mmCIF file of C-alpha atoms in Angstrom:
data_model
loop_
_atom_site.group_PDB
_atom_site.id
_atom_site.type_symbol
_atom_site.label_atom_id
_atom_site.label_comp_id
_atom_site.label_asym_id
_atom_site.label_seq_id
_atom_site.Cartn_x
_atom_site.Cartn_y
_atom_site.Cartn_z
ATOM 1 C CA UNK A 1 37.942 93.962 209.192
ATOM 2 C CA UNK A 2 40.973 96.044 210.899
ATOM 3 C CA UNK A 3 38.572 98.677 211.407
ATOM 4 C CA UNK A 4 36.238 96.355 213.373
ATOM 5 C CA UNK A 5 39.000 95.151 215.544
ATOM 6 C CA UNK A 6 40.363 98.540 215.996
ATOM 7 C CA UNK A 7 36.815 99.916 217.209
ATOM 8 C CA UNK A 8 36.626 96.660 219.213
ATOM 9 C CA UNK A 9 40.408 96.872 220.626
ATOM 10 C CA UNK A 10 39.074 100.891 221.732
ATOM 11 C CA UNK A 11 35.806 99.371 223.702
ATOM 12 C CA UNK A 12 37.840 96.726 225.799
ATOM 13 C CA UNK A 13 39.831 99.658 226.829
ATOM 14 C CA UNK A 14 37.345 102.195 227.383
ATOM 15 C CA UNK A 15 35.678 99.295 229.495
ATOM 16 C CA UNK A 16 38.666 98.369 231.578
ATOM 17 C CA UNK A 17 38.985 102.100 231.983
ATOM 18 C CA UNK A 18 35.586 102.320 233.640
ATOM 19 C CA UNK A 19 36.148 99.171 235.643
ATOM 20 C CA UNK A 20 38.869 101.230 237.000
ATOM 21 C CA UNK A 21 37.129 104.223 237.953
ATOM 22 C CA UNK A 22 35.248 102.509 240.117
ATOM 23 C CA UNK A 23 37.515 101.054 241.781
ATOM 24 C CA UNK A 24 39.091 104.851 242.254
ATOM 25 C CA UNK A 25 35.953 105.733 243.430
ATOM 26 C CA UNK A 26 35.641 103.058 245.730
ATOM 27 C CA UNK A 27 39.182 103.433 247.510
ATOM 28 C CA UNK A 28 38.709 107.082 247.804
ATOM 29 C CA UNK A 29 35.211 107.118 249.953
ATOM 30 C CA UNK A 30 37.146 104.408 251.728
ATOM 31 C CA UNK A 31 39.813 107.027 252.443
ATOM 32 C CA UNK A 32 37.034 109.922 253.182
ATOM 33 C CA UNK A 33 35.746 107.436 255.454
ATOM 34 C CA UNK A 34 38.916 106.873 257.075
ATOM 35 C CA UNK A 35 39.366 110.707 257.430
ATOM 36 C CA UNK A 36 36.119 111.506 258.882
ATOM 37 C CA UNK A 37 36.900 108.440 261.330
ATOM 38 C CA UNK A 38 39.529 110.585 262.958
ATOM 39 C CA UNK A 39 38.382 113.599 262.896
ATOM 40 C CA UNK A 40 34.731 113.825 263.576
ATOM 41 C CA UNK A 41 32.605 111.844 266.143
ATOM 42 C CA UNK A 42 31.284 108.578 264.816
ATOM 43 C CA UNK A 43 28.082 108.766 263.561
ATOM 44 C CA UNK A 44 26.099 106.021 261.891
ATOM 45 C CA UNK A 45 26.659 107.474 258.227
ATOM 46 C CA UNK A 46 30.071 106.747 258.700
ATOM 47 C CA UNK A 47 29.008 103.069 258.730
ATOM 48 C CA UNK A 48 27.235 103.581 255.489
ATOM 49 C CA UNK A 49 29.870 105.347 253.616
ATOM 50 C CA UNK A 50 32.142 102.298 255.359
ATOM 51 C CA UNK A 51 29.820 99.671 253.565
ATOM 52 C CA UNK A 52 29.618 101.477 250.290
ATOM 53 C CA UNK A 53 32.646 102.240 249.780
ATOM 54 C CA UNK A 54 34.198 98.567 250.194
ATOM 55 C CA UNK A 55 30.834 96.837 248.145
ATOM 56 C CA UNK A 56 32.252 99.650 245.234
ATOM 57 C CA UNK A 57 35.394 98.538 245.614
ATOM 58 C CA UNK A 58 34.600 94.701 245.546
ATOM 59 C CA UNK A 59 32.288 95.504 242.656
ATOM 60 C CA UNK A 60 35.030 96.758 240.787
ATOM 61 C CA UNK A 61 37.864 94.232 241.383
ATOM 62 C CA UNK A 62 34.877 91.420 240.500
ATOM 63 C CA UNK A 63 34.148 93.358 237.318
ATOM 64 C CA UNK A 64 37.926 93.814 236.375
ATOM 65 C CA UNK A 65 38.447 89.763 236.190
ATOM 66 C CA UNK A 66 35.224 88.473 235.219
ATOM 67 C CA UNK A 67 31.686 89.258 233.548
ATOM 68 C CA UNK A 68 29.039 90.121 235.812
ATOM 69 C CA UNK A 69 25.093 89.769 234.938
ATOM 70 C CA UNK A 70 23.420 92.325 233.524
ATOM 71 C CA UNK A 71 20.787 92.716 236.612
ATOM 72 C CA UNK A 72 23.756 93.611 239.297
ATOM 73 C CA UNK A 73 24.931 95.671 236.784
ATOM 74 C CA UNK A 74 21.475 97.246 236.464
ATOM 75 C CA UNK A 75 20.763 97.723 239.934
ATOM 76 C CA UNK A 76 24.296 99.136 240.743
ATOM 77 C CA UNK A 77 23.334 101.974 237.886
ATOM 78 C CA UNK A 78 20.154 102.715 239.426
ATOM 79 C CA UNK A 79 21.165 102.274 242.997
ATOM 80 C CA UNK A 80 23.695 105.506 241.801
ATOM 81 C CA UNK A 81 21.335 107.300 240.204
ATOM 82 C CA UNK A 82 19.352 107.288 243.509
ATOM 83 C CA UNK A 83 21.644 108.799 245.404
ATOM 84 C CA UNK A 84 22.853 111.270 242.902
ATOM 85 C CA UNK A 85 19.419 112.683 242.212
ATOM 86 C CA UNK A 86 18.443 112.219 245.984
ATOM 87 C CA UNK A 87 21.828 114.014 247.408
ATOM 88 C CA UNK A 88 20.657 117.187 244.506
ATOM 89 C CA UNK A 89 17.346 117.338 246.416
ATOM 90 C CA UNK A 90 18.927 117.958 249.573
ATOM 91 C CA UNK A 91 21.767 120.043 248.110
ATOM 92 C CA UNK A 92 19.643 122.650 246.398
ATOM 93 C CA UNK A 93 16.451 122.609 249.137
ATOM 94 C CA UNK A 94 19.102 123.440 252.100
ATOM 95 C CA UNK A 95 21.245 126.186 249.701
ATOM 96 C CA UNK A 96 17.413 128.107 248.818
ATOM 97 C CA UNK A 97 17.078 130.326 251.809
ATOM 98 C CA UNK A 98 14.116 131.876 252.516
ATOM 99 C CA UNK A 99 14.461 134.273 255.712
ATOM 100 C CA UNK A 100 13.225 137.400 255.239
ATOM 101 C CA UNK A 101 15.188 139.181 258.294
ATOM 102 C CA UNK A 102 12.349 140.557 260.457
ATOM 103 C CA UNK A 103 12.217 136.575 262.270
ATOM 104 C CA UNK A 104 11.778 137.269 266.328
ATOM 105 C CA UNK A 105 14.363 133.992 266.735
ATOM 106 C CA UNK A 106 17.012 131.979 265.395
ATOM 107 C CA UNK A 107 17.002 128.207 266.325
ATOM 108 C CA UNK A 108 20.234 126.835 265.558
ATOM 109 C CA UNK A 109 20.472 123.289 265.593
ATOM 110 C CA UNK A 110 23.049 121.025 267.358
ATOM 111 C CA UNK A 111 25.377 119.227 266.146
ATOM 112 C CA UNK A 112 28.171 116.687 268.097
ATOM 113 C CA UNK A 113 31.080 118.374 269.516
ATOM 114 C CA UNK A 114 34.614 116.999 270.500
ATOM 115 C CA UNK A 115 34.827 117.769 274.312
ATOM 116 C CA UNK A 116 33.941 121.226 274.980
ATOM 117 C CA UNK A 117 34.429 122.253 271.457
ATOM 118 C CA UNK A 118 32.303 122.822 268.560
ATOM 119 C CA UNK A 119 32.971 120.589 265.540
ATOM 120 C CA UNK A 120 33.784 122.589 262.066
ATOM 121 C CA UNK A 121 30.087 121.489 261.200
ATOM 122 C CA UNK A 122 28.318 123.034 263.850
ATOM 123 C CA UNK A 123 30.855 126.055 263.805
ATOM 124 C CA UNK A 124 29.413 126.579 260.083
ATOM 125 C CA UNK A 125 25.365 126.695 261.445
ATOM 126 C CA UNK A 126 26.753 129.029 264.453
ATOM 127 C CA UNK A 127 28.877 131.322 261.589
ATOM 128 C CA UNK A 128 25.316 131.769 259.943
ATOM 129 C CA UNK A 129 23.660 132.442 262.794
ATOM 130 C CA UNK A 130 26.137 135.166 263.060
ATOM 131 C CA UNK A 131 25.552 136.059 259.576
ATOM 132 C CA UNK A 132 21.943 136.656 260.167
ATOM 133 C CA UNK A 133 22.368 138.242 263.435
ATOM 134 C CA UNK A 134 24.189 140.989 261.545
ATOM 135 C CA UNK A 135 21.562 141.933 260.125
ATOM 136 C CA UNK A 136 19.014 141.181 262.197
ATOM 137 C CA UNK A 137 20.169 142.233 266.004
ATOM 138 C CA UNK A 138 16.630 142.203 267.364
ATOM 139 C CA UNK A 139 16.799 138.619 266.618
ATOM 140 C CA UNK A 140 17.042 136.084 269.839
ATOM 141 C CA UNK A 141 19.301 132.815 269.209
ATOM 142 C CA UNK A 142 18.134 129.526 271.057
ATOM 143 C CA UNK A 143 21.225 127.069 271.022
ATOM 144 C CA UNK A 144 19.242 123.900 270.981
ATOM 145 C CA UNK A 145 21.401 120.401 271.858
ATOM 146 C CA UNK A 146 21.889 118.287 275.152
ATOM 147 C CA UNK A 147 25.116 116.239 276.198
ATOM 148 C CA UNK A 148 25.958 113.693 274.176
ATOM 149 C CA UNK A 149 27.931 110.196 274.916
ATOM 150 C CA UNK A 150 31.409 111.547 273.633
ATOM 151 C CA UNK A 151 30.958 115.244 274.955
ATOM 152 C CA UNK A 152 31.822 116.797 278.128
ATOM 153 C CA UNK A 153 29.124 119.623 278.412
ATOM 154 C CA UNK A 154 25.946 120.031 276.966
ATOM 155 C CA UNK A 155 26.107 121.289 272.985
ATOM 156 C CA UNK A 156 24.119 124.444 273.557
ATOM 157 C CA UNK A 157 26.856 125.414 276.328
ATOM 158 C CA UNK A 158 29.396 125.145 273.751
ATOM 159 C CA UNK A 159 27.599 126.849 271.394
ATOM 160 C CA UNK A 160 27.122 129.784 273.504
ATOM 161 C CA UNK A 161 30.574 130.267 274.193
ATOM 162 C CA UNK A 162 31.056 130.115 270.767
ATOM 163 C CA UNK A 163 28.609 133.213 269.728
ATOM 164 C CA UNK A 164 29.719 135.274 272.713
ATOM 165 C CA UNK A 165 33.526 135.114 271.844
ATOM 166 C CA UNK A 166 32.570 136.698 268.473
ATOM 167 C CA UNK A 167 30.405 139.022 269.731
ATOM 168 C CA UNK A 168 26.775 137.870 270.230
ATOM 169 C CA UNK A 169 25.232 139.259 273.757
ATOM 170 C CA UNK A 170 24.888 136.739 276.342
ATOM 171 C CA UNK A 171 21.577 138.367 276.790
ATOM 172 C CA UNK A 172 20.449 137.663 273.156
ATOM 173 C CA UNK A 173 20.802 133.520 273.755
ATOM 174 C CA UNK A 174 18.964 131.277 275.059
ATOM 175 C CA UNK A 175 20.074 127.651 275.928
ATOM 176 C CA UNK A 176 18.085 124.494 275.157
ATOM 177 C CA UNK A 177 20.094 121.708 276.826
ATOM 178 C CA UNK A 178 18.414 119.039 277.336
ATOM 179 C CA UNK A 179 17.380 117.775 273.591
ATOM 180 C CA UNK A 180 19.095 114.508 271.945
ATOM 181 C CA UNK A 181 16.975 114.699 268.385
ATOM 182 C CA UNK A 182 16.200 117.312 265.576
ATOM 183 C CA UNK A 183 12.321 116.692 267.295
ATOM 184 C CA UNK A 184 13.463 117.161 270.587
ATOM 185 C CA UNK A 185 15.434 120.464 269.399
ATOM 186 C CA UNK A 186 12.139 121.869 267.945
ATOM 187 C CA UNK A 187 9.943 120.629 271.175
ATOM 188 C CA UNK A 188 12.002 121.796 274.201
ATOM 189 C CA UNK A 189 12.821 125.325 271.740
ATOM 190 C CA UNK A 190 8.864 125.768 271.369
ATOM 191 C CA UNK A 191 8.373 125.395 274.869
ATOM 192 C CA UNK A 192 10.853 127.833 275.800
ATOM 193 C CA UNK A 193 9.890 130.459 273.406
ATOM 194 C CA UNK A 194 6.316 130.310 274.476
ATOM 195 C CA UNK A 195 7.085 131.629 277.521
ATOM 196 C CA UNK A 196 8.779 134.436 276.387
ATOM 197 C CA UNK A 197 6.372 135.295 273.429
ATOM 198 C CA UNK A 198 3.465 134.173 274.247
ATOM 199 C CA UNK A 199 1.436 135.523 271.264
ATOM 200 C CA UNK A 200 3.185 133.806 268.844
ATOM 201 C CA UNK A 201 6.477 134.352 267.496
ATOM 202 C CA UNK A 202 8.120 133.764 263.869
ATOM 203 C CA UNK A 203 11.813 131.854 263.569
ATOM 204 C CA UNK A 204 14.203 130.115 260.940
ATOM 205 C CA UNK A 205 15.858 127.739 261.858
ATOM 206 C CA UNK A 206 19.847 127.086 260.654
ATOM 207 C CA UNK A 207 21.501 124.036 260.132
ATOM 208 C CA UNK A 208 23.696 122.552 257.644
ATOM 209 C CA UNK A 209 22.188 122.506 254.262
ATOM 210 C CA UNK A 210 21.991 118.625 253.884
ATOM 211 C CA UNK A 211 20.121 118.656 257.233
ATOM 212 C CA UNK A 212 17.655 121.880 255.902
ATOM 213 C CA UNK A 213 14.566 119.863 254.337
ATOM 214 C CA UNK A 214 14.405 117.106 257.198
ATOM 215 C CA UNK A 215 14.852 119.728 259.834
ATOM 216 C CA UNK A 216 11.874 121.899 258.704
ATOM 217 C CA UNK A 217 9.730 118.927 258.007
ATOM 218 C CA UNK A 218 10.369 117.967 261.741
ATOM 219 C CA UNK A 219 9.551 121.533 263.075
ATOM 220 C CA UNK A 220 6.254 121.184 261.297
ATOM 221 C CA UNK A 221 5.871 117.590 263.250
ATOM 222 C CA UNK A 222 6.500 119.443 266.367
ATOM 223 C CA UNK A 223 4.675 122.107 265.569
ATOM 224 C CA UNK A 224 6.774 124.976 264.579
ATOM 225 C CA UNK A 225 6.559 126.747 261.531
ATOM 226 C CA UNK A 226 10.170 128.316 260.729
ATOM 227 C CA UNK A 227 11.678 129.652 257.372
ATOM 228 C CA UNK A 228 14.887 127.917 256.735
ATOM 229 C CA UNK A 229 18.746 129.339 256.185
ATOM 230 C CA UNK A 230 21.776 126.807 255.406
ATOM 231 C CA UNK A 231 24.790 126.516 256.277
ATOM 232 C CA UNK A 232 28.053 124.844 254.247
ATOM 233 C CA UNK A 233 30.256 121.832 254.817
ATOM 234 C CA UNK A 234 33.578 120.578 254.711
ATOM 235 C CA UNK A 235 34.188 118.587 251.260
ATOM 236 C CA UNK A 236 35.309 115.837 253.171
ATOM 237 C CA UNK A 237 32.141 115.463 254.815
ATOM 238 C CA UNK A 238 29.836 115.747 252.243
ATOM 239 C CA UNK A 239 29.607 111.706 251.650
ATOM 240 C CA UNK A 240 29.002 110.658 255.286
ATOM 241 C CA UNK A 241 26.242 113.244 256.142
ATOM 242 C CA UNK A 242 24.806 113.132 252.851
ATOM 243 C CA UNK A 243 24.349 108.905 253.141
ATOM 244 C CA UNK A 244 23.169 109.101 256.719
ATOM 245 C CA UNK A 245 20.916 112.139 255.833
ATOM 246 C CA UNK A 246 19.016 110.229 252.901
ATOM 247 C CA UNK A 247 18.344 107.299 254.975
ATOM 248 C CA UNK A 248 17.110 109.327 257.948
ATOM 249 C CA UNK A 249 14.527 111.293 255.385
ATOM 250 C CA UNK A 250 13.328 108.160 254.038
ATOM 251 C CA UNK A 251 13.166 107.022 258.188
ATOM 252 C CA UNK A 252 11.007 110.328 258.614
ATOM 253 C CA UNK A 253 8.435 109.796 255.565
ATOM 254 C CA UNK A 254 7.730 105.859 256.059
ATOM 255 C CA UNK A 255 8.101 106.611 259.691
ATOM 256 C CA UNK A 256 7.132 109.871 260.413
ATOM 257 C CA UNK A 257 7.015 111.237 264.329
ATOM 258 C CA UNK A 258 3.790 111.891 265.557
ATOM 259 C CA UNK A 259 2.595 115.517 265.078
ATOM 260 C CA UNK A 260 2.394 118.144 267.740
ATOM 261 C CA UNK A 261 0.193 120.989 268.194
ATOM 262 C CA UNK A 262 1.336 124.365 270.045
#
């Protein structure tokens, strides 16, 4: 009988322990939130991680002082093990390059900048870009990103001023300004490039590699075919882009832009 209330007296606090974790849990993307409220542009996966982060908490706090059903309980487990599994998709799809190094251009996607300067993200797709330049200096790099709201000049200026201060020709870059979506970055690109190869050319495309597998299902949307090379992130961010990146892939499949031929 002391046995049984031992092992029982062990559950209640292995229970209140996980009550407690997610609570943790809950307050800390609430803090990563906070973070990437001050120092990144807002974006709307900030909103999600926002709303996730104080449901987890309430969850928690509910769970601490009273019994909750089974079926919240349920669908809490499985909503987890959703984004878990979906956020290892993205995570291994965007860190499986498969450039060869003979490409005839690098696209590399925009990203928001603060001002006139590039944001650590998009300084980590222009630091591959570099990286693949090395070893492929035949290559041509289209900077592909308009103006947006919160910037003063257009991405792709600010990206080009970032590749020719560490040491990318002027001549080897080519800006696409004008573009406010990942479809729009592959359109305007294409219609660029066509001019100057206009037999065909291959590419790869860089962007960060939670943005990999939705970027080179667009390009095949808009008609590009480009092998794929990802770049990191900042731990901090990994929560926001990774929430805002599953809902915009699940935007893309039920939703999917309309297909364009070169």
């Amino acid at each position: 009988m002391a046995a049984k209330h031992e092992s029982t007296g062990k559950g209640k606090k292995a229970l209140k322990l996980v009550k407690l974790i997610v609570i943790i849990i809950g307050v800390l993307l609430l803090i990563d939130a906070l973070i990437n409220a001050v120092v990144a542009n807002f974006q709307a996966g900030l909103i999600v991680l926002l709303g996730v982060s104080i449901a987890l908490i309430i969850y928690g706090v509910i769970w601490y002082k009273k019994r909750i059903p089974k079926l919240i309980h349920a669908a809490v487990i499985v909503a987890s093990l959703v984004v878990v599994s979906f956020s290892g998709f993205l995570a291994i799809y965007g860190n499986n390059d498969n450039v060869t190094y003979d490409e005839d251009v690098v696209i590399v996607l925009g990203a928001g900048i603060r001002g006139e300067q590039v944001t650590k993200t998009l300084a980590h797709r222009l630091d591959k870009a570099i990286e693949y330049y090395a070893r492929n200096p035949k290559a041509i790099i289209v900077v592909s990103g308009g103006q947006g709201l919160q910037e003063s000049i257009s991405e792709a200026l600010a990206m080009e001023r970032y590749l020719i201060a560490r040491g990318i020709p002027a001549d080897k870059i080519i800006k696409e300004d004008q573009s406010t979506s990942t479809q729009e970055n592959f359109l305007f690109s294409d219609a660029i490039l066509m001019k100057k190869f206009p037999k065909g050319y291959s590419a790869v495309l860089i962007t960060n590699d939670f943005h990999v597998y939705r970027a080179e299902k667009t390009a095949e949307y808009a008609g590009v075919s480009a092998r794929h090379m990802g770049a990191t992130v900042d731990w901090y961010t990994i929560p926001v882009n990774y929430l805002r990146e599953m809902a915009a892939v699940v935007k893309l499949w039920v939703l999917p832009p309309e297909a364009t031929a070169n």
